[in-house]
Amino acid sequence: MSTKGGHPNRRKTSKAGPKIGSGGGKKGLAGKGRTLKATERPWHKEYQGDDKPRKTQWKQSKERAKAASEGRSTNIGKTKPRRESRRDDEPELILGRNPVLEALRAKVPATALYVAFGTELDDRVAESVRLAGNRDLPIKELARRDLDRRTGNALHQGIGLQIEPFEYTEFDDLLEISRTSGTAPLLVALDGVTDPRNLGAIIRSTAAFGGHGLIIPSKRAASVTAVAWRTSAGAAARLPVSKIVNLTRTIQACQQAGFMTVALDGGGDVDVFDLPVATDPLLIVVGDEGKGVSRLVSETCDHRVGIPIASEVESLNASIAASIALAEVQRQRR
């Protein structure tokens, strides 16, 4: 039996040496230093070092690199823009063809009309441009993307009207206006009315029934915006409106100034049609529909007055309740 070639399972080549990149060789086997513990690794969830920001930065850079390799964008590590609410001293934009036309018809004070290039000139846009021209308002044409940027990508239908900020009257000045009006002072205060359409309707009713001014809280209440302007049908231009911080203290200030104060309350102990103080200097406080005036405000007022309604109806809209009370006050004063 021939033994040429040796054992069949015997290696026929010499042992392979280290290959490039395999980690072989003396240099490849050199120590890399001790392995870090989990508490010493900035990227590990159990990291306990003092440089926490370093851990956050490492995670953010890792996630950004991963997102870039996948071809997607990321906002990691970027501060999100803070959304600020519009202040009363900032201009407001009315958007849309119907709202813009209604505001121009109601003669809401405005500073400019914006029309995007390429906007279809239907009857509403044409009339808006004509009304703005009659009032000598600047008519500014701009690219649609610029109007998108101005409006925060809101639906504008290619047209927007910039209106002037409403000028509120100081409370002390409002008291002086009512005292020097030549008739018994009559003011209305709102408690928790958040719908600007209700606010606009109450402004209109107050002016229509001989009121001298309106008082609204600065927080958790509607302000005189474009919607309130339109609903007031122009009365907002004639009726002073004061914005105050604390309604209870304001009621007390009115009492010290000689006003009788009345809270419209469904469970009131006096019928509005039997109001005994209608001819006195008067402050009427109106609450929101359903909630009514707050307990503290109700307790601060001199009288709690109810409006008789059918038992099937739970409450009246705030603007309707205010109109009924104002109409009755005017009737008694006449």
Tab-separated table of C-alpha atoms in Angstrom:
chain	number	residue	atom	x	y	z
A	1	MET	CA	0.000	0.000	0.000
A	2	SER	CA	1.517	3.229	-1.087
A	3	THR	CA	1.907	6.031	1.469
A	4	LYS	CA	2.711	8.673	-1.153
A	5	GLY	CA	1.018	11.902	-0.301
A	6	GLY	CA	0.820	11.011	3.403
A	7	HIS	CA	-2.328	10.860	5.475
A	8	PRO	CA	-5.398	11.863	3.553
A	9	ASN	CA	-6.461	14.411	6.232
A	10	ARG	CA	-3.026	15.903	6.572
A	11	ARG	CA	-2.694	19.675	5.824
A	12	LYS	CA	-1.063	19.979	2.444
A	13	THR	CA	-0.027	23.638	2.789
A	14	SER	CA	1.879	25.480	5.407
A	15	LYS	CA	-0.070	27.238	8.180
A	16	ALA	CA	-1.537	30.497	6.986
A	17	GLY	CA	0.096	33.630	8.373
A	18	PRO	CA	-1.612	36.728	9.577
A	19	LYS	CA	-3.598	38.613	6.949
A	20	ILE	CA	-3.956	42.345	6.627
A	21	GLY	CA	-6.808	43.602	8.680
A	22	SER	CA	-7.239	40.381	10.635
A	23	GLY	CA	-5.651	41.704	13.818
A	24	GLY	CA	-2.833	39.251	13.548
A	25	GLY	CA	0.791	39.980	14.219
A	26	LYS	CA	2.471	41.467	17.232
A	27	LYS	CA	1.108	44.933	16.522
A	28	GLY	CA	-2.401	43.646	15.987
A	29	LEU	CA	-2.345	41.777	19.276
A	30	ALA	CA	-1.171	44.808	21.241
A	31	GLY	CA	-3.442	45.766	24.132
A	32	LYS	CA	-5.972	48.562	23.570
A	33	GLY	CA	-6.263	49.512	27.218
A	34	ARG	CA	-8.854	48.484	29.763
A	35	THR	CA	-12.474	48.103	28.799
A	36	LEU	CA	-14.615	50.948	30.104
A	37	LYS	CA	-17.367	50.127	32.528
A	38	ALA	CA	-20.944	51.024	31.628
A	39	THR	CA	-20.947	53.816	34.201
A	40	GLU	CA	-17.882	55.354	32.472
A	41	ARG	CA	-19.247	55.353	28.909
A	42	PRO	CA	-20.907	58.693	28.023
A	43	TRP	CA	-23.203	56.966	25.548
A	44	HIS	CA	-24.462	54.326	27.962
A	45	LYS	CA	-27.745	54.749	29.860
A	46	GLU	CA	-25.967	53.943	33.146
A	47	TYR	CA	-23.355	56.671	32.645
A	48	GLN	CA	-22.774	58.536	35.937
A	49	GLY	CA	-20.263	61.198	34.938
A	50	ASP	CA	-20.696	64.898	35.669
A	51	ASP	CA	-20.605	65.881	31.974
A	52	LYS	CA	-24.183	64.874	31.185
A	53	PRO	CA	-24.316	67.348	28.270
A	54	ARG	CA	-21.488	65.382	26.671
A	55	LYS	CA	-23.668	62.267	26.769
A	56	THR	CA	-26.577	64.126	25.160
A	57	GLN	CA	-24.342	65.596	22.460
A	58	TRP	CA	-22.907	62.176	21.665
A	59	LYS	CA	-26.394	60.684	21.292
A	60	GLN	CA	-27.537	63.564	19.112
A	61	SER	CA	-24.513	63.381	16.819
A	62	LYS	CA	-24.978	59.620	16.483
A	63	GLU	CA	-28.670	59.966	15.592
A	64	ARG	CA	-27.960	62.806	13.147
A	65	ALA	CA	-25.308	60.677	11.408
A	66	LYS	CA	-27.761	57.782	11.165
A	67	ALA	CA	-30.465	60.036	9.745
A	68	ALA	CA	-28.037	61.496	7.196
A	69	SER	CA	-26.998	58.018	6.037
A	70	GLU	CA	-30.665	57.146	5.507
A	71	GLY	CA	-31.306	60.334	3.556
A	72	ARG	CA	-33.807	61.884	5.972
A	73	SER	CA	-33.767	65.129	7.907
A	74	THR	CA	-33.829	65.490	11.664
A	75	ASN	CA	-34.393	68.265	14.188
A	76	ILE	CA	-32.432	66.487	16.922
A	77	GLY	CA	-30.570	68.915	19.110
A	78	LYS	CA	-32.319	71.946	17.617
A	79	THR	CA	-34.485	74.164	19.732
A	80	LYS	CA	-38.073	74.111	18.525
A	81	PRO	CA	-39.445	77.553	17.707
A	82	ARG	CA	-41.615	78.797	20.492
A	83	ARG	CA	-45.107	79.634	19.361
A	84	GLU	CA	-46.035	83.034	20.704
A	85	SER	CA	-49.626	84.123	21.053
A	86	ARG	CA	-50.535	87.351	19.312
A	87	ARG	CA	-50.408	90.370	21.577
A	88	ASP	CA	-53.044	93.089	21.490
A	89	ASP	CA	-50.506	95.630	20.234
A	90	GLU	CA	-49.564	93.494	17.221
A	91	PRO	CA	-51.330	93.687	13.850
A	92	GLU	CA	-53.705	90.875	12.956
A	93	LEU	CA	-54.259	89.304	9.537
A	94	ILE	CA	-57.767	88.410	8.419
A	95	LEU	CA	-57.583	85.605	5.857
A	96	GLY	CA	-59.982	84.290	3.250
A	97	ARG	CA	-62.211	85.937	0.662
A	98	ASN	CA	-65.427	86.087	2.690
A	99	PRO	CA	-63.823	87.242	6.003
A	100	VAL	CA	-61.753	89.926	4.228
A	101	LEU	CA	-64.772	91.247	2.341
A	102	GLU	CA	-66.928	91.275	5.500
A	103	ALA	CA	-64.230	93.161	7.419
A	104	LEU	CA	-63.908	95.774	4.682
A	105	ARG	CA	-67.686	96.193	4.508
A	106	ALA	CA	-67.793	96.642	8.306
A	107	LYS	CA	-65.026	99.265	7.999
A	108	VAL	CA	-62.709	97.435	10.377
A	109	PRO	CA	-59.604	99.667	10.738
A	110	ALA	CA	-56.944	98.188	8.461
A	111	THR	CA	-53.444	99.028	7.286
A	112	ALA	CA	-52.992	96.968	4.096
A	113	LEU	CA	-54.629	94.471	1.733
A	114	TYR	CA	-52.435	91.587	0.524
A	115	VAL	CA	-53.211	89.753	-2.721
A	116	ALA	CA	-51.097	86.850	-3.996
A	117	PHE	CA	-49.986	86.801	-7.634
A	118	GLY	CA	-52.196	84.555	-9.736
A	119	THR	CA	-55.219	84.792	-7.414
A	120	GLU	CA	-58.483	84.332	-9.295
A	121	LEU	CA	-60.283	87.682	-9.341
A	122	ASP	CA	-63.817	86.600	-8.497
A	123	ASP	CA	-66.525	89.037	-7.318
A	124	ARG	CA	-65.351	88.909	-3.677
A	125	VAL	CA	-61.721	89.691	-4.462
A	126	ALA	CA	-62.711	92.413	-6.916
A	127	GLU	CA	-64.995	94.080	-4.365
A	128	SER	CA	-62.340	93.796	-1.660
A	129	VAL	CA	-59.810	95.546	-3.904
A	130	ARG	CA	-62.361	98.232	-4.747
A	131	LEU	CA	-63.287	98.852	-1.090
A	132	ALA	CA	-59.637	98.978	-0.080
A	133	GLY	CA	-58.958	101.471	-2.872
A	134	ASN	CA	-61.876	103.647	-1.764
A	135	ARG	CA	-60.342	103.776	1.734
A	136	ASP	CA	-56.868	104.526	0.332
A	137	LEU	CA	-55.511	101.313	1.835
A	138	PRO	CA	-52.216	100.071	0.346
A	139	ILE	CA	-52.878	97.067	-1.927
A	140	LYS	CA	-49.775	94.900	-1.969
A	141	GLU	CA	-49.240	92.084	-4.458
A	142	LEU	CA	-46.794	89.399	-3.411
A	143	ALA	CA	-45.795	85.846	-4.282
A	144	ARG	CA	-48.010	83.137	-2.846
A	145	ARG	CA	-45.095	81.638	-0.943
A	146	ASP	CA	-44.512	85.014	0.738
A	147	LEU	CA	-48.168	85.159	1.802
A	148	ASP	CA	-47.832	81.572	3.053
A	149	ARG	CA	-44.880	82.649	5.167
A	150	ARG	CA	-46.704	85.701	6.554
A	151	THR	CA	-49.724	83.601	7.522
A	152	GLY	CA	-47.865	80.568	8.844
A	153	ASN	CA	-49.196	78.446	5.934
A	154	ALA	CA	-52.794	79.050	6.974
A	155	LEU	CA	-55.583	78.819	4.420
A	156	HIS	CA	-55.802	82.319	2.921
A	157	GLN	CA	-57.300	81.817	-0.576
A	158	GLY	CA	-54.765	84.281	-1.940
A	159	ILE	CA	-55.940	87.315	0.057
A	160	GLY	CA	-55.373	88.803	3.507
A	161	LEU	CA	-56.252	92.020	5.320
A	162	GLN	CA	-53.939	93.448	7.963
A	163	ILE	CA	-55.899	95.293	10.634
A	164	GLU	CA	-54.784	97.790	13.225
A	165	PRO	CA	-54.372	96.739	16.874
A	166	PHE	CA	-57.361	97.744	18.992
A	167	GLU	CA	-56.735	100.653	21.345
A	168	TYR	CA	-58.070	99.906	24.812
A	169	THR	CA	-59.112	102.633	27.248
A	170	GLU	CA	-57.637	102.860	30.729
A	171	PHE	CA	-60.124	101.911	33.448
A	172	ASP	CA	-59.866	105.288	35.230
A	173	ASP	CA	-60.512	107.049	31.924
A	174	LEU	CA	-63.528	104.808	31.349
A	175	LEU	CA	-64.974	105.837	34.723
A	176	GLU	CA	-64.416	109.496	33.862
A	177	ILE	CA	-66.109	109.089	30.462
A	178	SER	CA	-69.173	107.537	32.093
A	179	ARG	CA	-69.360	110.194	34.835
A	180	THR	CA	-69.152	113.111	32.389
A	181	SER	CA	-71.563	111.673	29.813
A	182	GLY	CA	-74.540	113.744	30.977
A	183	THR	CA	-76.615	110.647	31.790
A	184	ALA	CA	-76.517	108.097	34.589
A	185	PRO	CA	-73.320	106.042	34.083
A	186	LEU	CA	-73.872	102.569	32.621
A	187	LEU	CA	-71.037	100.070	32.195
A	188	VAL	CA	-70.934	96.367	31.310
A	189	ALA	CA	-68.292	93.893	32.515
A	190	LEU	CA	-67.728	90.387	31.162
A	191	ASP	CA	-66.733	87.373	33.247
A	192	GLY	CA	-65.395	84.378	31.325
A	193	VAL	CA	-66.802	85.291	27.890
A	194	THR	CA	-64.318	83.673	25.509
A	195	ASP	CA	-66.154	83.790	22.176
A	196	PRO	CA	-65.171	86.932	20.206
A	197	ARG	CA	-68.534	86.844	18.422
A	198	ASN	CA	-70.323	87.126	21.761
A	199	LEU	CA	-67.967	89.946	22.692
A	200	GLY	CA	-68.739	91.784	19.453
A	201	ALA	CA	-72.486	91.333	19.918
A	202	ILE	CA	-72.296	92.664	23.506
A	203	ILE	CA	-70.299	95.677	22.319
A	204	ARG	CA	-73.049	96.361	19.786
A	205	SER	CA	-75.843	95.976	22.370
A	206	THR	CA	-74.048	98.145	24.932
A	207	ALA	CA	-73.673	100.956	22.420
A	208	ALA	CA	-77.249	100.539	21.169
A	209	PHE	CA	-78.835	100.793	24.636
A	210	GLY	CA	-76.877	103.779	25.902
A	211	GLY	CA	-73.968	102.076	27.651
A	212	HIS	CA	-70.810	104.122	28.143
A	213	GLY	CA	-68.198	101.384	28.042
A	214	LEU	CA	-67.221	97.742	28.406
A	215	ILE	CA	-64.803	96.036	30.812
A	216	ILE	CA	-63.082	92.734	29.921
A	217	PRO	CA	-60.446	90.675	31.799
A	218	SER	CA	-56.993	90.347	30.286
A	219	LYS	CA	-56.857	86.563	30.840
A	220	ARG	CA	-59.184	83.698	29.908
A	221	ALA	CA	-61.434	86.054	27.981
A	222	ALA	CA	-62.007	87.163	24.402
A	223	SER	CA	-60.201	90.270	23.156
A	224	VAL	CA	-61.323	92.737	20.519
A	225	THR	CA	-60.082	90.874	17.452
A	226	ALA	CA	-61.203	91.128	13.834
A	227	VAL	CA	-64.061	88.707	14.538
A	228	ALA	CA	-65.333	90.899	17.385
A	229	TRP	CA	-64.949	93.978	15.180
A	230	ARG	CA	-67.111	92.449	12.446
A	231	THR	CA	-69.783	91.230	14.872
A	232	SER	CA	-70.040	94.639	16.516
A	233	ALA	CA	-71.009	96.119	13.125
A	234	GLY	CA	-68.758	99.120	13.689
A	235	ALA	CA	-69.793	99.772	17.321
A	236	ALA	CA	-66.278	98.856	18.474
A	237	ALA	CA	-65.086	102.086	16.900
A	238	ARG	CA	-67.432	104.115	19.139
A	239	LEU	CA	-67.586	102.262	22.460
A	240	PRO	CA	-64.607	102.496	24.862
A	241	VAL	CA	-63.362	99.091	26.027
A	242	SER	CA	-61.103	98.674	29.041
A	243	LYS	CA	-58.979	95.605	29.725
A	244	ILE	CA	-58.345	94.912	33.400
A	245	VAL	CA	-56.358	92.333	35.396
A	246	ASN	CA	-58.716	91.449	38.262
A	247	LEU	CA	-62.474	91.658	37.780
A	248	THR	CA	-63.349	91.406	41.483
A	249	ARG	CA	-61.126	94.352	42.414
A	250	THR	CA	-62.519	96.309	39.464
A	251	ILE	CA	-66.094	95.718	40.702
A	252	GLN	CA	-65.040	96.957	44.140
A	253	ALA	CA	-63.467	100.047	42.545
A	254	CYS	CA	-66.765	100.752	40.744
A	255	GLN	CA	-68.634	100.410	44.040
A	256	GLN	CA	-66.275	102.904	45.672
A	257	ALA	CA	-66.939	105.256	42.743
A	258	GLY	CA	-70.677	105.177	43.502
A	259	PHE	CA	-71.842	102.435	41.118
A	260	MET	CA	-74.431	99.826	41.994
A	261	THR	CA	-73.233	96.444	40.713
A	262	VAL	CA	-75.481	93.726	39.289
A	263	ALA	CA	-74.532	90.164	38.316
A	264	LEU	CA	-76.747	88.391	35.775
A	265	ASP	CA	-77.355	85.036	37.433
A	266	GLY	CA	-79.916	82.402	36.510
A	267	GLY	CA	-80.515	81.777	40.200
A	268	GLY	CA	-80.698	85.451	41.110
A	269	ASP	CA	-82.959	86.691	43.872
A	270	VAL	CA	-84.226	89.676	41.838
A	271	ASP	CA	-86.085	89.651	38.520
A	272	VAL	CA	-84.417	91.830	35.888
A	273	PHE	CA	-87.811	93.419	35.137
A	274	ASP	CA	-88.049	94.481	38.788
A	275	LEU	CA	-84.511	95.827	39.019
A	276	PRO	CA	-84.577	98.475	41.768
A	277	VAL	CA	-81.294	100.216	40.822
A	278	ALA	CA	-81.756	100.658	37.070
A	279	THR	CA	-81.680	104.468	37.283
A	280	ASP	CA	-78.556	104.594	39.470
A	281	PRO	CA	-74.965	104.582	38.183
A	282	LEU	CA	-74.830	100.928	37.214
A	283	LEU	CA	-72.373	98.159	36.352
A	284	ILE	CA	-73.875	94.992	34.821
A	285	VAL	CA	-71.698	91.857	34.983
A	286	VAL	CA	-72.386	89.184	32.346
A	287	GLY	CA	-71.031	85.638	32.528
A	288	ASP	CA	-70.529	83.075	29.794
A	289	GLU	CA	-73.398	80.855	28.664
A	290	GLY	CA	-73.767	77.777	30.861
A	291	LYS	CA	-71.132	78.766	33.443
A	292	GLY	CA	-72.514	82.179	34.316
A	293	VAL	CA	-70.562	84.535	36.559
A	294	SER	CA	-68.045	83.045	38.984
A	295	ARG	CA	-68.952	82.607	42.643
A	296	LEU	CA	-66.556	85.287	43.901
A	297	VAL	CA	-67.759	87.825	41.344
A	298	SER	CA	-71.398	87.039	42.147
A	299	GLU	CA	-70.783	87.478	45.878
A	300	THR	CA	-68.968	90.776	45.308
A	301	CYS	CA	-71.862	92.366	43.380
A	302	ASP	CA	-74.680	94.188	45.186
A	303	HIS	CA	-77.483	92.283	43.425
A	304	ARG	CA	-77.863	88.944	41.648
A	305	VAL	CA	-80.441	89.368	38.918
A	306	GLY	CA	-82.197	86.638	36.968
A	307	ILE	CA	-83.996	86.674	33.609
A	308	PRO	CA	-87.191	84.606	33.654
A	309	ILE	CA	-87.141	81.954	30.906
A	310	ALA	CA	-89.060	78.757	30.133
A	311	SER	CA	-88.052	75.784	32.250
A	312	GLU	CA	-87.121	73.787	29.142
A	313	VAL	CA	-84.300	76.231	28.338
A	314	GLU	CA	-81.196	75.891	30.501
A	315	SER	CA	-79.571	79.268	29.839
A	316	LEU	CA	-79.402	82.215	27.460
A	317	ASN	CA	-76.547	83.197	25.219
A	318	ALA	CA	-74.356	85.826	26.922
A	319	SER	CA	-75.019	88.488	24.311
A	320	ILE	CA	-78.797	87.905	24.455
A	321	ALA	CA	-78.826	88.097	28.254
A	322	ALA	CA	-76.842	91.329	28.131
A	323	SER	CA	-79.239	92.793	25.541
A	324	ILE	CA	-82.301	91.994	27.668
A	325	ALA	CA	-80.795	93.564	30.779
A	326	LEU	CA	-79.605	96.674	28.914
A	327	ALA	CA	-82.981	97.112	27.206
A	328	GLU	CA	-84.779	96.940	30.559
A	329	VAL	CA	-82.387	99.470	32.108
A	330	GLN	CA	-82.998	101.856	29.217
A	331	ARG	CA	-86.770	101.371	29.499
A	332	GLN	CA	-86.766	102.253	33.189
A	333	ARG	CA	-84.483	105.244	32.651
A	334	ARG	CA	-86.830	106.651	30.037
